Structure formats: structure tokens, C-alpha cells
Amino acid sequence: MKYLQPYFYVASPAMKLAMLIATSLLSGAGTAYAANTTDITHAELTPVITLYRQVENGSDRPCPFELPALGSVAPIKLLPKDACPRKEDEDEDKDKPFKAHSIRIHNMPIKSTVLLVDSDTCTKEGHAWVELDTSRANASLEKMGIDKIWTYAGNQEKPGYVYNKGEDNQTPSFGVRIIGKGNPIEPGELACIVVTLPKRSN
């Protein structure tokens, strides 16, 4: 996992898919992609989680995290309050930790899980949390307020899809489900993200 510069550009799944289809058509293999877009292999796109915080003028400052390749042995823990950098002259809040109010998740492999929790120890018990999983390759949660995730239903027995449209681009989310939740995380109080990626198939 590495932190990316704030204005890092991540190609959308749709753009990547279009490029794949164009290449496949030239090679005579385009029919399979057109028939079933979920056949795209997990490794073709890099998973990225981006957090956003508001600054004095009402604009957002992003903090993107690029996740490692599939098959990580242990869950990946991200601590945004410590990891997200601050510019000394950015605003009057510069001495305080990064307080994320919105989130975007792109290109997550199928069968991944993402836990959001307001605990620095990354534990659910006694803390506000929500857990997501992915039901398809290159799943996407478009930009939304973290607290808005709780407006969608879902649990382990009956997962529920998050079907919002991005706050900044109106692109619909796809393939991301809620599989459990506790109390809502208050805006700015997200302290830990735990990502578990699927093992690479042989």
C-alpha cells in the first residue's frame, strides 16, 4: 500500500473496460467481454480508496491510498488520521488530524471486504462501524458522505447494495454491498479502514 499524491488520476472502470473491448475486438476475442463484463481478471485494475475532507473555502482535499496486489496474507489497515498528509499553509486546521467526511472506492476485486470504524485499534466492539463487501470484479463505491452509508440496509444474512451516484460525477456505484453495521460514524471520526483482498486464484 502506498499513499498517492492528492491529484492522482485513476481511470474509471468504464474507461478501462472500453480499452479492453477495443483491444479484444481487434484480436477477435471481443465477444466474450461484451457478453460478460465480469470476466475481467482481478489484477487488471489497481484498487484505490480515496478519502476527502473539507477545507475553509468549502472545497475538498483528497487522500488516496493505492492497495497492493491480490493475495495479501493479512488484512490491510489504513489509519487516515495519521497517514494522510497535511500542508502547513492549507488552512487553520493544519495541526489537527485528517478528518474524512467522504469516501470513494474504485476497482475492488470480487470477494473483497472493507471495514470502516471510528477506533484507532480497528476493532468493532464498542465503536461505530460499517462493513462492506464486493459481489463483482472492479466494484466501485462512488464518492459519498461516510455517514450516508448507513441510509442503506444490509447485514451478513441479507447483504444490501449501495446504489448511490457520485457526489461529483453522478456515476452510479456498482458491486458494493453492506454486510454489517453498528452505530454511524460521525463526520470526521473515521479512524481506521481494514481491507481484506481475495487470494489470487491459480
CSV table of C-alpha atoms in Angstrom, one decimal, residues 51 77 138 179:
chain,number,residue,atom,x,y,z
A,51,LEU,CA,-10.9,9.9,1.4
A,77,LYS,CA,-5.0,-1.5,7.9
A,138,ASN,CA,-13.7,-4.0,-10.3
A,179,ILE,CA,-22.8,-6.9,5.2
